[in-house]
Amino acid sequence: MVNPGGGRGTVGACLVLGIACLLELSGVRCDQLLHPPRRLGGEAVFDVTKFGAVADGSTDNAIALIRAWKAACNSNGAAKLLIPHGEFAAGEVVFAGPCRAKKPITIEIHGNLLAYEDPSAYTGGAWIMLEKVDGAVLKGGGTINGRGKMLWQYADTKDGPPLPVTVQNAQMSNLKFVDSMGFHLKVTDSSNVGIRNLKIQAPGKSPNTDGIHLSSAINVNITDSIIGTGDDCVSIGHGTYNILVARIMCGPGHGLSVGSLGKRPTETNLKGLTIINCTLVGTTNGARIKTYHASPRIQATSILFQDIVMERVKNPIIIDQHYDSKRRREQSSVKLSDIHFRNIIGSTISKVPVKLNCSSTFPCQGVELANINLTPFGPIGPLTSACSNAKLSIRGKLNPPRPICK
């Protein structure tokens, strides 16, 4: 078919328009044809501003981010999603896999990613979700700001949306998380994940703002990060295996915690956790294990807290198997065993800095206290320890003195 002027431009334009419209329906914008991703060292770069994102700090850029992700995820070869310098607000975003792009796909954040300030934008229970992606690198030096103050006032009735990640073979580094509405980072149903050099900050009184939470995760390393929030700096939940937490600076917050375990009937066992070379400053808890009353019958075993420094910590060493005991009368059925607290030193603001309060239904087995040296901060008097329902062994120096287990 020839246009009236005798040329073929109209036919070409119609074909391009038809293809572009089909691509638009499949989630790839027309401007990708006019502005293909630039390539850097063989890697295709998908800049979110090329997909309509506006760096004004107020526009909801969720659709633009999702379009850029789909283009990167479905591309051939190496791909990078780029959030450049600037203030980019966004509501609920799902970066969904699996991806066709060459592994690993990169998400590089240079600017500030801000939560959209309308709470009704979060209908799916999450803010930004990385879901079912095998092979990912998240980096860039930028900031992820949850603007949590808009929802913290409702925390008694509903947790704020977290930033959940469901990945395999992923690395996350050199990012800053600020003021999440809920958990800052939640890694679940994932394996082979490395998390390092993060800075996570929220006010000490902000509710349910755990720094990093794991559940149903295997082979995860969390290292070399600074975390201060209104809840646990790091919390390790059920279904986790072979976890390393190392060189974390924690405070303010509720400490480095195993649990809570046993809240839900579908929870599964935990095995193989090492928390080592960490420092806690001004936290309510230090090395903590917590389980619910009236729990399912599960196990948590092979847990090591070692080389931990405490500064002005209220409960430096604590096992609490009586979580939610006012509403749940039945003892916890989470069986704790092979638990080690080694080389823990520093200061405390509590007269009883070592508390081992285990379940009478399933007493703790194989609990070791080795080389513990905790001193009082301020005029609080001599320190003591408390223990119930635990089979305890002592090695090396112990200050406060060994508890008598009831």
mmCIF file of C-alpha atoms in Angstrom:
data_model
loop_
_atom_site.group_PDB
_atom_site.id
_atom_site.type_symbol
_atom_site.label_atom_id
_atom_site.label_comp_id
_atom_site.label_asym_id
_atom_site.label_seq_id
_atom_site.Cartn_x
_atom_site.Cartn_y
_atom_site.Cartn_z
ATOM 1 C CA MET A 1 0.000 0.000 0.000
ATOM 2 C CA VAL A 2 1.401 3.385 -1.062
ATOM 3 C CA ASN A 3 0.493 6.767 0.378
ATOM 4 C CA PRO A 4 -0.998 9.464 -1.864
ATOM 5 C CA GLY A 5 2.365 11.165 -2.171
ATOM 6 C CA GLY A 6 3.822 8.056 -3.745
ATOM 7 C CA GLY A 7 6.036 7.118 -0.754
ATOM 8 C CA ARG A 8 5.867 4.346 1.807
ATOM 9 C CA GLY A 9 6.136 6.436 4.977
ATOM 10 C CA THR A 10 2.484 5.985 5.963
ATOM 11 C CA VAL A 11 2.713 2.221 5.822
ATOM 12 C CA GLY A 12 5.854 2.248 7.915
ATOM 13 C CA ALA A 13 4.306 4.584 10.465
ATOM 14 C CA CYS A 14 1.222 2.399 10.739
ATOM 15 C CA LEU A 15 3.288 -0.716 11.275
ATOM 16 C CA VAL A 16 5.380 0.954 13.951
ATOM 17 C CA LEU A 17 2.297 2.322 15.665
ATOM 18 C CA GLY A 18 0.635 -1.092 15.596
ATOM 19 C CA ILE A 19 3.682 -2.765 17.115
ATOM 20 C CA ALA A 20 3.999 -0.014 19.693
ATOM 21 C CA CYS A 21 0.383 -0.393 20.751
ATOM 22 C CA LEU A 22 0.789 -4.149 21.142
ATOM 23 C CA LEU A 23 3.901 -3.591 23.238
ATOM 24 C CA GLU A 24 2.030 -1.061 25.334
ATOM 25 C CA LEU A 25 -0.572 -3.708 26.136
ATOM 26 C CA SER A 26 2.175 -6.132 27.178
ATOM 27 C CA GLY A 27 3.656 -3.611 29.601
ATOM 28 C CA VAL A 28 6.390 -2.076 27.398
ATOM 29 C CA ARG A 29 5.865 1.584 26.612
ATOM 30 C CA CYS A 30 5.882 3.079 23.111
ATOM 31 C CA ASP A 31 8.785 5.378 23.986
ATOM 32 C CA GLN A 32 11.051 2.340 24.335
ATOM 33 C CA LEU A 33 11.022 2.142 20.550
ATOM 34 C CA LEU A 34 11.937 5.813 20.231
ATOM 35 C CA HIS A 35 14.323 5.832 23.218
ATOM 36 C CA PRO A 36 15.885 2.371 23.525
ATOM 37 C CA PRO A 37 17.893 1.690 26.700
ATOM 38 C CA ARG A 38 21.429 2.965 26.612
ATOM 39 C CA ARG A 39 24.162 0.408 26.975
ATOM 40 C CA LEU A 40 27.032 0.644 29.409
ATOM 41 C CA GLY A 41 29.712 -2.013 29.152
ATOM 42 C CA GLY A 42 27.308 -4.408 27.478
ATOM 43 C CA GLU A 43 24.596 -3.782 30.078
ATOM 44 C CA ALA A 44 21.291 -2.250 28.984
ATOM 45 C CA VAL A 45 20.302 0.580 31.347
ATOM 46 C CA PHE A 46 16.582 1.182 31.890
ATOM 47 C CA ASP A 47 16.319 4.662 33.405
ATOM 48 C CA VAL A 48 12.952 5.143 35.122
ATOM 49 C CA THR A 49 12.756 8.739 33.857
ATOM 50 C CA LYS A 50 12.553 7.372 30.310
ATOM 51 C CA PHE A 51 9.371 5.581 31.363
ATOM 52 C CA GLY A 52 7.658 8.648 32.772
ATOM 53 C CA ALA A 53 9.055 8.898 36.332
ATOM 54 C CA VAL A 54 9.153 12.483 37.625
ATOM 55 C CA ALA A 55 11.645 13.521 40.315
ATOM 56 C CA ASP A 56 9.428 16.047 42.085
ATOM 57 C CA GLY A 57 9.012 14.192 45.397
ATOM 58 C CA SER A 58 5.212 14.090 45.160
ATOM 59 C CA THR A 59 4.031 12.396 41.939
ATOM 60 C CA ASP A 60 3.150 8.709 42.335
ATOM 61 C CA ASN A 61 5.692 7.048 40.045
ATOM 62 C CA ALA A 62 4.599 3.462 40.747
ATOM 63 C CA ILE A 63 3.439 2.785 37.169
ATOM 64 C CA ALA A 64 6.626 4.244 35.691
ATOM 65 C CA LEU A 65 8.799 2.084 37.968
ATOM 66 C CA ILE A 66 6.843 -1.046 37.100
ATOM 67 C CA ARG A 67 7.073 -0.322 33.360
ATOM 68 C CA ALA A 68 10.813 0.217 33.584
ATOM 69 C CA TRP A 69 11.188 -2.999 35.564
ATOM 70 C CA LYS A 70 9.148 -5.030 33.080
ATOM 71 C CA ALA A 71 11.269 -3.742 30.237
ATOM 72 C CA ALA A 72 14.482 -4.618 32.064
ATOM 73 C CA CYS A 73 13.221 -7.972 33.321
ATOM 74 C CA ASN A 74 11.983 -9.048 29.888
ATOM 75 C CA SER A 75 15.026 -7.845 27.962
ATOM 76 C CA ASN A 76 17.723 -10.016 26.445
ATOM 77 C CA GLY A 77 21.219 -9.841 27.919
ATOM 78 C CA ALA A 78 22.421 -7.966 31.006
ATOM 79 C CA ALA A 79 20.001 -5.333 32.342
ATOM 80 C CA LYS A 80 19.961 -2.589 34.937
ATOM 81 C CA LEU A 81 16.991 -0.677 36.350
ATOM 82 C CA LEU A 82 18.264 2.801 37.237
ATOM 83 C CA ILE A 83 16.671 5.251 39.656
ATOM 84 C CA PRO A 84 18.869 8.329 39.095
ATOM 85 C CA HIS A 85 19.543 11.228 41.440
ATOM 86 C CA GLY A 86 16.401 13.070 42.504
ATOM 87 C CA GLU A 87 13.317 12.651 44.679
ATOM 88 C CA PHE A 88 11.041 9.899 43.310
ATOM 89 C CA ALA A 89 7.803 9.173 45.183
ATOM 90 C CA ALA A 90 5.949 5.916 44.568
ATOM 91 C CA GLY A 91 3.020 3.979 45.942
ATOM 92 C CA GLU A 92 2.800 0.202 45.917
ATOM 93 C CA VAL A 93 5.307 -1.354 43.506
ATOM 94 C CA VAL A 94 5.884 -5.025 42.652
ATOM 95 C CA PHE A 95 9.062 -5.939 40.799
ATOM 96 C CA ALA A 96 7.935 -9.404 39.736
ATOM 97 C CA GLY A 97 9.902 -12.254 38.232
ATOM 98 C CA PRO A 98 10.915 -14.582 36.851
ATOM 99 C CA CYS A 99 13.024 -12.541 34.434
ATOM 100 C CA ARG A 100 14.334 -13.294 30.971
ATOM 101 C CA ALA A 101 17.315 -10.921 31.361
ATOM 102 C CA LYS A 102 20.755 -12.337 31.992
ATOM 103 C CA LYS A 103 21.450 -13.058 35.652
ATOM 104 C CA PRO A 104 21.902 -11.129 37.810
ATOM 105 C CA ILE A 105 19.572 -8.252 37.027
ATOM 106 C CA THR A 106 20.621 -5.012 38.736
ATOM 107 C CA ILE A 107 18.514 -2.427 40.548
ATOM 108 C CA GLU A 108 20.660 0.660 41.096
ATOM 109 C CA ILE A 109 19.289 3.457 43.273
ATOM 110 C CA HIS A 110 21.214 6.732 43.181
ATOM 111 C CA GLY A 111 18.444 9.058 44.275
ATOM 112 C CA ASN A 112 15.829 9.079 47.012
ATOM 113 C CA LEU A 113 12.889 6.710 46.688
ATOM 114 C CA LEU A 114 10.016 8.032 48.800
ATOM 115 C CA ALA A 115 6.791 6.362 49.867
ATOM 116 C CA TYR A 116 3.741 8.054 48.342
ATOM 117 C CA GLU A 117 1.980 9.934 51.112
ATOM 118 C CA ASP A 118 -1.536 8.565 50.534
ATOM 119 C CA PRO A 119 -1.988 5.455 52.764
ATOM 120 C CA SER A 120 -4.775 4.181 50.479
ATOM 121 C CA ALA A 121 -2.119 3.465 47.834
ATOM 122 C CA TYR A 122 -0.983 0.367 49.761
ATOM 123 C CA THR A 123 -3.741 -2.163 49.251
ATOM 124 C CA GLY A 124 -1.536 -5.264 48.954
ATOM 125 C CA GLY A 125 0.143 -5.034 52.350
ATOM 126 C CA ALA A 126 3.557 -3.999 51.011
ATOM 127 C CA TRP A 127 5.286 -0.925 49.651
ATOM 128 C CA ILE A 128 8.022 -2.181 47.303
ATOM 129 C CA MET A 129 8.190 -5.903 46.676
ATOM 130 C CA LEU A 130 10.879 -7.840 44.836
ATOM 131 C CA GLU A 131 9.150 -11.120 44.101
ATOM 132 C CA LYS A 132 10.262 -14.446 42.602
ATOM 133 C CA VAL A 133 13.487 -13.133 41.128
ATOM 134 C CA ASP A 134 16.439 -15.486 40.680
ATOM 135 C CA GLY A 135 19.666 -13.517 40.521
ATOM 136 C CA ALA A 136 19.545 -9.851 41.559
ATOM 137 C CA VAL A 137 21.899 -7.087 42.706
ATOM 138 C CA LEU A 138 20.518 -4.080 44.598
ATOM 139 C CA LYS A 139 22.942 -1.218 45.191
ATOM 140 C CA GLY A 140 23.665 2.398 44.366
ATOM 141 C CA GLY A 141 24.127 4.485 47.510
ATOM 142 C CA GLY A 142 20.614 5.936 47.428
ATOM 143 C CA THR A 143 17.949 6.212 50.108
ATOM 144 C CA ILE A 144 14.661 4.345 50.517
ATOM 145 C CA ASN A 145 12.423 6.532 52.699
ATOM 146 C CA GLY A 146 9.210 4.943 53.962
ATOM 147 C CA ARG A 147 7.772 8.177 55.404
ATOM 148 C CA GLY A 148 6.437 6.070 58.226
ATOM 149 C CA LYS A 149 5.133 8.884 60.391
ATOM 150 C CA MET A 150 1.913 8.881 58.368
ATOM 151 C CA LEU A 151 1.041 5.364 59.639
ATOM 152 C CA TRP A 152 2.835 4.953 62.983
ATOM 153 C CA GLN A 153 -0.127 6.472 64.832
ATOM 154 C CA TYR A 154 -2.243 3.490 63.712
ATOM 155 C CA ALA A 155 0.285 0.828 64.731
ATOM 156 C CA ASP A 156 -1.900 -0.560 67.545
ATOM 157 C CA THR A 157 -4.461 -1.748 65.006
ATOM 158 C CA LYS A 158 -2.416 -2.511 61.902
ATOM 159 C CA ASP A 159 1.249 -2.955 60.975
ATOM 160 C CA GLY A 160 2.579 -0.697 58.266
ATOM 161 C CA PRO A 161 3.502 -2.177 54.866
ATOM 162 C CA PRO A 162 7.066 -3.534 54.825
ATOM 163 C CA LEU A 163 9.551 -3.825 51.980
ATOM 164 C CA PRO A 164 9.434 -7.581 51.314
ATOM 165 C CA VAL A 165 11.937 -9.496 49.208
ATOM 166 C CA THR A 166 11.439 -13.013 47.795
ATOM 167 C CA VAL A 167 14.597 -13.885 45.900
ATOM 168 C CA GLN A 168 17.234 -16.495 45.194
ATOM 169 C CA ASN A 169 20.902 -15.741 44.627
ATOM 170 C CA ALA A 170 20.739 -12.023 45.444
ATOM 171 C CA GLN A 171 23.050 -9.352 46.837
ATOM 172 C CA MET A 172 22.059 -6.060 48.479
ATOM 173 C CA SER A 173 24.591 -3.412 49.506
ATOM 174 C CA ASN A 174 25.288 0.293 49.984
ATOM 175 C CA LEU A 175 21.741 1.511 50.515
ATOM 176 C CA LYS A 176 20.083 3.583 53.224
ATOM 177 C CA PHE A 177 16.632 2.836 54.637
ATOM 178 C CA VAL A 178 14.790 5.521 56.603
ATOM 179 C CA ASP A 179 11.515 5.654 58.570
ATOM 180 C CA SER A 180 9.742 2.583 57.213
ATOM 181 C CA MET A 181 5.995 2.251 57.742
ATOM 182 C CA GLY A 182 6.657 -1.322 58.975
ATOM 183 C CA PHE A 183 9.688 -3.600 58.708
ATOM 184 C CA HIS A 184 12.411 -1.827 56.760
ATOM 185 C CA LEU A 185 13.478 -4.999 54.966
ATOM 186 C CA LYS A 186 11.735 -8.378 55.083
ATOM 187 C CA VAL A 187 13.405 -11.359 53.410
ATOM 188 C CA THR A 188 11.111 -14.357 53.115
ATOM 189 C CA ASP A 189 10.892 -17.550 51.030
ATOM 190 C CA SER A 190 14.421 -16.808 49.839
ATOM 191 C CA SER A 191 17.826 -18.466 49.588
ATOM 192 C CA ASN A 192 21.453 -17.533 49.010
ATOM 193 C CA VAL A 193 21.145 -13.856 49.899
ATOM 194 C CA GLY A 194 23.910 -11.454 50.941
ATOM 195 C CA ILE A 195 23.061 -8.180 52.699
ATOM 196 C CA ARG A 196 25.890 -5.802 53.639
ATOM 197 C CA ASN A 197 26.785 -2.181 54.177
ATOM 198 C CA LEU A 198 23.260 -0.975 54.850
ATOM 199 C CA LYS A 199 22.293 1.926 57.065
ATOM 200 C CA ILE A 200 18.804 1.642 58.549
ATOM 201 C CA GLN A 201 17.357 4.420 60.698
ATOM 202 C CA ALA A 202 14.064 5.180 62.437
ATOM 203 C CA PRO A 203 13.220 6.875 65.760
ATOM 204 C CA GLY A 204 13.607 4.741 68.866
ATOM 205 C CA LYS A 205 9.881 5.007 69.583
ATOM 206 C CA SER A 206 8.663 4.184 66.073
ATOM 207 C CA PRO A 207 6.454 1.047 66.256
ATOM 208 C CA ASN A 208 7.154 -2.245 64.465
ATOM 209 C CA THR A 209 10.034 -0.830 62.467
ATOM 210 C CA ASP A 210 12.365 -3.851 62.572
ATOM 211 C CA GLY A 211 15.532 -3.254 60.611
ATOM 212 C CA ILE A 212 15.881 -6.627 58.853
ATOM 213 C CA HIS A 213 13.532 -9.566 59.366
ATOM 214 C CA LEU A 214 14.021 -13.077 58.004
ATOM 215 C CA SER A 215 11.545 -15.932 57.734
ATOM 216 C CA SER A 216 11.585 -19.099 55.624
ATOM 217 C CA ALA A 217 15.058 -18.151 54.407
ATOM 218 C CA ILE A 218 18.133 -20.313 53.773
ATOM 219 C CA ASN A 219 21.792 -19.319 53.496
ATOM 220 C CA VAL A 220 21.540 -15.606 54.309
ATOM 221 C CA ASN A 221 24.436 -13.369 55.411
ATOM 222 C CA ILE A 222 23.737 -9.985 57.038
ATOM 223 C CA THR A 223 26.985 -8.104 57.663
ATOM 224 C CA ASP A 224 28.705 -4.760 58.184
ATOM 225 C CA SER A 225 25.616 -2.624 58.726
ATOM 226 C CA ILE A 226 24.407 0.135 61.064
ATOM 227 C CA ILE A 227 20.849 -0.287 62.302
ATOM 228 C CA GLY A 228 18.862 1.838 64.732
ATOM 229 C CA THR A 229 15.054 1.551 64.885
ATOM 230 C CA GLY A 230 12.053 1.321 67.187
ATOM 231 C CA ASP A 231 12.022 -2.483 67.172
ATOM 232 C CA ASP A 232 14.497 -5.331 66.608
ATOM 233 C CA CYS A 233 17.611 -4.350 64.679
ATOM 234 C CA VAL A 234 17.629 -7.859 63.213
ATOM 235 C CA SER A 235 14.943 -10.475 63.836
ATOM 236 C CA ILE A 236 15.280 -14.096 62.728
ATOM 237 C CA GLY A 237 11.960 -15.847 62.319
ATOM 238 C CA HIS A 238 10.784 -19.386 61.705
ATOM 239 C CA GLY A 239 11.885 -21.595 58.822
ATOM 240 C CA THR A 240 15.404 -20.165 58.692
ATOM 241 C CA TYR A 241 18.545 -22.241 58.163
ATOM 242 C CA ASN A 242 22.227 -21.374 58.017
ATOM 243 C CA ILE A 243 22.064 -17.663 58.847
ATOM 244 C CA LEU A 244 25.022 -15.371 59.632
ATOM 245 C CA VAL A 245 24.679 -11.955 61.294
ATOM 246 C CA ALA A 246 28.068 -10.266 61.754
ATOM 247 C CA ARG A 247 29.548 -6.856 62.481
ATOM 248 C CA ILE A 248 26.248 -5.095 63.124
ATOM 249 C CA MET A 249 26.061 -1.823 65.073
ATOM 250 C CA CYS A 250 22.634 -1.855 66.740
ATOM 251 C CA GLY A 251 20.898 0.955 68.583
ATOM 252 C CA PRO A 252 18.419 2.281 69.381
ATOM 253 C CA GLY A 253 16.105 -0.684 69.182
ATOM 254 C CA HIS A 254 15.107 -3.986 70.751
ATOM 255 C CA GLY A 255 18.324 -5.840 69.987
ATOM 256 C CA LEU A 256 19.334 -8.863 67.925
ATOM 257 C CA SER A 257 16.484 -11.338 68.232
ATOM 258 C CA VAL A 258 15.493 -14.864 67.419
ATOM 259 C CA GLY A 259 11.743 -14.716 66.983
ATOM 260 C CA SER A 260 9.174 -14.170 67.862
ATOM 261 C CA LEU A 261 8.607 -17.865 67.223
ATOM 262 C CA GLY A 262 5.364 -19.789 67.541
ATOM 263 C CA LYS A 263 2.808 -17.096 66.850
ATOM 264 C CA ARG A 264 1.185 -18.899 63.902
ATOM 265 C CA PRO A 265 0.225 -22.581 63.595
ATOM 266 C CA THR A 266 1.999 -23.043 60.237
ATOM 267 C CA GLU A 267 5.473 -22.072 61.473
ATOM 268 C CA THR A 268 8.439 -24.395 60.921
ATOM 269 C CA ASN A 269 11.806 -25.139 62.549
ATOM 270 C CA LEU A 270 14.839 -22.883 62.806
ATOM 271 C CA LYS A 271 18.382 -24.251 62.705
ATOM 272 C CA GLY A 272 21.887 -22.859 62.357
ATOM 273 C CA LEU A 273 22.129 -19.190 63.368
ATOM 274 C CA THR A 274 25.394 -17.380 64.152
ATOM 275 C CA ILE A 275 25.365 -13.806 65.492
ATOM 276 C CA ILE A 276 28.953 -12.659 65.966
ATOM 277 C CA ASN A 277 31.104 -9.535 66.406
ATOM 278 C CA CYS A 278 28.224 -7.108 67.008
ATOM 279 C CA THR A 279 27.847 -4.021 69.198
ATOM 280 C CA LEU A 280 24.623 -2.865 70.840
ATOM 281 C CA VAL A 281 24.238 0.620 72.330
ATOM 282 C CA GLY A 282 21.300 1.732 74.476
ATOM 283 C CA THR A 283 18.981 -1.063 73.343
ATOM 284 C CA THR A 284 16.217 -2.645 75.430
ATOM 285 C CA ASN A 285 17.568 -6.133 74.698
ATOM 286 C CA GLY A 286 20.839 -7.599 73.517
ATOM 287 C CA ALA A 287 21.059 -11.264 72.542
ATOM 288 C CA ARG A 288 17.432 -12.343 72.711
ATOM 289 C CA ILE A 289 15.310 -15.432 71.985
ATOM 290 C CA LYS A 290 11.532 -15.030 72.261
ATOM 291 C CA THR A 291 8.702 -17.500 71.737
ATOM 292 C CA TYR A 292 4.942 -17.344 72.152
ATOM 293 C CA HIS A 293 2.769 -19.188 74.614
ATOM 294 C CA ALA A 294 0.355 -21.724 73.070
ATOM 295 C CA SER A 295 2.636 -22.221 70.096
ATOM 296 C CA PRO A 296 2.854 -25.005 67.517
ATOM 297 C CA ARG A 297 5.366 -27.737 68.347
ATOM 298 C CA ILE A 298 8.517 -26.611 66.540
ATOM 299 C CA GLN A 299 12.253 -26.511 67.303
ATOM 300 C CA ALA A 300 14.940 -23.822 67.301
ATOM 301 C CA THR A 301 18.435 -25.251 67.580
ATOM 302 C CA SER A 302 22.126 -24.522 66.961
ATOM 303 C CA ILE A 303 22.068 -20.835 67.883
ATOM 304 C CA LEU A 304 25.290 -18.961 68.715
ATOM 305 C CA PHE A 305 25.715 -15.430 70.078
ATOM 306 C CA GLN A 306 29.448 -14.717 70.291
ATOM 307 C CA ASP A 307 31.809 -11.749 70.700
ATOM 308 C CA ILE A 308 29.063 -9.237 71.485
ATOM 309 C CA VAL A 309 29.686 -5.839 73.108
ATOM 310 C CA MET A 310 26.860 -4.269 75.122
ATOM 311 C CA GLU A 311 26.732 -0.597 76.125
ATOM 312 C CA ARG A 312 23.958 0.446 78.534
ATOM 313 C CA VAL A 313 21.740 -2.459 77.411
ATOM 314 C CA LYS A 314 18.733 -3.292 79.583
ATOM 315 C CA ASN A 315 18.551 -7.066 78.978
ATOM 316 C CA PRO A 316 21.898 -8.151 77.511
ATOM 317 C CA ILE A 317 21.124 -11.897 77.557
ATOM 318 C CA ILE A 318 17.523 -13.035 77.564
ATOM 319 C CA ILE A 319 15.441 -16.080 76.695
ATOM 320 C CA ASP A 320 11.741 -15.284 77.022
ATOM 321 C CA GLN A 321 9.397 -18.174 76.250
ATOM 322 C CA HIS A 322 6.383 -16.429 77.731
ATOM 323 C CA TYR A 323 5.484 -13.974 74.991
ATOM 324 C CA ASP A 324 1.812 -12.970 75.053
ATOM 325 C CA SER A 325 1.219 -14.995 78.224
ATOM 326 C CA LYS A 326 -1.675 -12.782 79.357
ATOM 327 C CA ARG A 327 -3.817 -13.841 76.401
ATOM 328 C CA ARG A 328 -2.347 -17.313 75.847
ATOM 329 C CA ARG A 329 -2.232 -19.336 79.032
ATOM 330 C CA GLU A 330 -0.666 -22.537 77.673
ATOM 331 C CA GLN A 331 3.128 -22.830 77.883
ATOM 332 C CA SER A 332 5.235 -22.476 74.740
ATOM 333 C CA SER A 333 5.844 -25.636 72.711
ATOM 334 C CA VAL A 334 8.879 -24.232 70.913
ATOM 335 C CA LYS A 335 11.757 -26.496 71.927
ATOM 336 C CA LEU A 336 15.045 -24.604 72.296
ATOM 337 C CA SER A 337 18.333 -26.532 72.276
ATOM 338 C CA ASP A 338 22.049 -26.107 71.598
ATOM 339 C CA ILE A 339 22.035 -22.408 72.541
ATOM 340 C CA HIS A 340 25.355 -20.621 73.179
ATOM 341 C CA PHE A 341 26.133 -17.197 74.650
ATOM 342 C CA ARG A 342 29.921 -16.707 74.436
ATOM 343 C CA ASN A 343 32.277 -13.795 75.036
ATOM 344 C CA ILE A 344 29.641 -11.189 75.836
ATOM 345 C CA ILE A 345 30.924 -8.096 77.617
ATOM 346 C CA GLY A 346 29.885 -4.550 78.422
ATOM 347 C CA SER A 347 27.512 -2.567 80.613
ATOM 348 C CA THR A 348 23.868 -2.882 81.589
ATOM 349 C CA ILE A 349 21.191 -0.735 83.194
ATOM 350 C CA SER A 350 19.414 -3.783 84.667
ATOM 351 C CA LYS A 351 20.067 -5.470 88.008
ATOM 352 C CA VAL A 352 19.261 -8.816 86.343
ATOM 353 C CA PRO A 353 21.088 -8.711 82.988
ATOM 354 C CA VAL A 354 20.957 -12.485 82.373
ATOM 355 C CA LYS A 355 17.433 -13.941 82.218
ATOM 356 C CA LEU A 356 16.795 -17.485 81.000
ATOM 357 C CA ASN A 357 13.043 -17.967 81.267
ATOM 358 C CA CYS A 358 12.207 -21.163 79.388
ATOM 359 C CA SER A 359 9.054 -23.207 78.884
ATOM 360 C CA SER A 360 8.028 -25.703 81.547
ATOM 361 C CA THR A 361 6.479 -27.890 78.830
ATOM 362 C CA PHE A 362 9.695 -28.090 76.798
ATOM 363 C CA PRO A 363 12.600 -26.887 78.969
ATOM 364 C CA CYS A 364 15.629 -25.434 77.206
ATOM 365 C CA GLN A 365 18.363 -27.997 76.535
ATOM 366 C CA GLY A 366 22.074 -27.381 76.120
ATOM 367 C CA VAL A 367 22.239 -23.691 77.064
ATOM 368 C CA GLU A 368 25.844 -22.475 77.486
ATOM 369 C CA LEU A 369 27.079 -19.302 79.186
ATOM 370 C CA ALA A 370 30.798 -18.796 78.507
ATOM 371 C CA ASN A 371 33.014 -15.839 79.390
ATOM 372 C CA ILE A 372 30.291 -13.357 80.270
ATOM 373 C CA ASN A 373 31.388 -10.055 81.843
ATOM 374 C CA LEU A 374 28.635 -7.504 82.363
ATOM 375 C CA THR A 375 29.020 -4.527 84.688
ATOM 376 C CA PRO A 376 26.439 -2.048 86.002
ATOM 377 C CA PHE A 377 26.039 1.319 84.328
ATOM 378 C CA GLY A 378 25.202 3.757 87.060
ATOM 379 C CA PRO A 379 24.353 3.124 90.721
ATOM 380 C CA ILE A 380 22.044 0.123 90.336
ATOM 381 C CA GLY A 381 23.733 -2.159 92.866
ATOM 382 C CA PRO A 382 25.140 -5.680 92.468
ATOM 383 C CA LEU A 383 24.040 -7.734 89.473
ATOM 384 C CA THR A 384 22.297 -11.111 89.556
ATOM 385 C CA SER A 385 21.039 -13.719 87.075
ATOM 386 C CA ALA A 386 17.748 -15.588 86.758
ATOM 387 C CA CYS A 387 16.971 -19.001 85.277
ATOM 388 C CA SER A 388 13.968 -21.299 85.036
ATOM 389 C CA ASN A 389 13.405 -24.545 83.144
ATOM 390 C CA ALA A 390 16.841 -24.658 81.487
ATOM 391 C CA LYS A 391 19.649 -27.194 81.415
ATOM 392 C CA LEU A 392 22.645 -24.907 81.795
ATOM 393 C CA SER A 393 26.412 -25.254 81.447
ATOM 394 C CA ILE A 394 29.038 -22.684 82.447
ATOM 395 C CA ARG A 395 32.485 -22.124 80.968
ATOM 396 C CA GLY A 396 35.070 -19.508 81.860
ATOM 397 C CA LYS A 397 34.329 -16.308 83.725
ATOM 398 C CA LEU A 398 30.747 -15.372 84.553
ATOM 399 C CA ASN A 399 29.713 -11.962 85.809
ATOM 400 C CA PRO A 400 26.999 -11.672 87.094
ATOM 401 C CA PRO A 401 27.272 -14.933 89.054
ATOM 402 C CA ARG A 402 25.824 -18.188 87.782
ATOM 403 C CA PRO A 403 22.049 -18.379 88.099
ATOM 404 C CA ILE A 404 20.350 -21.177 89.989
ATOM 405 C CA CYS A 405 17.888 -22.733 87.581
ATOM 406 C CA LYS A 406 14.496 -23.540 89.032
#
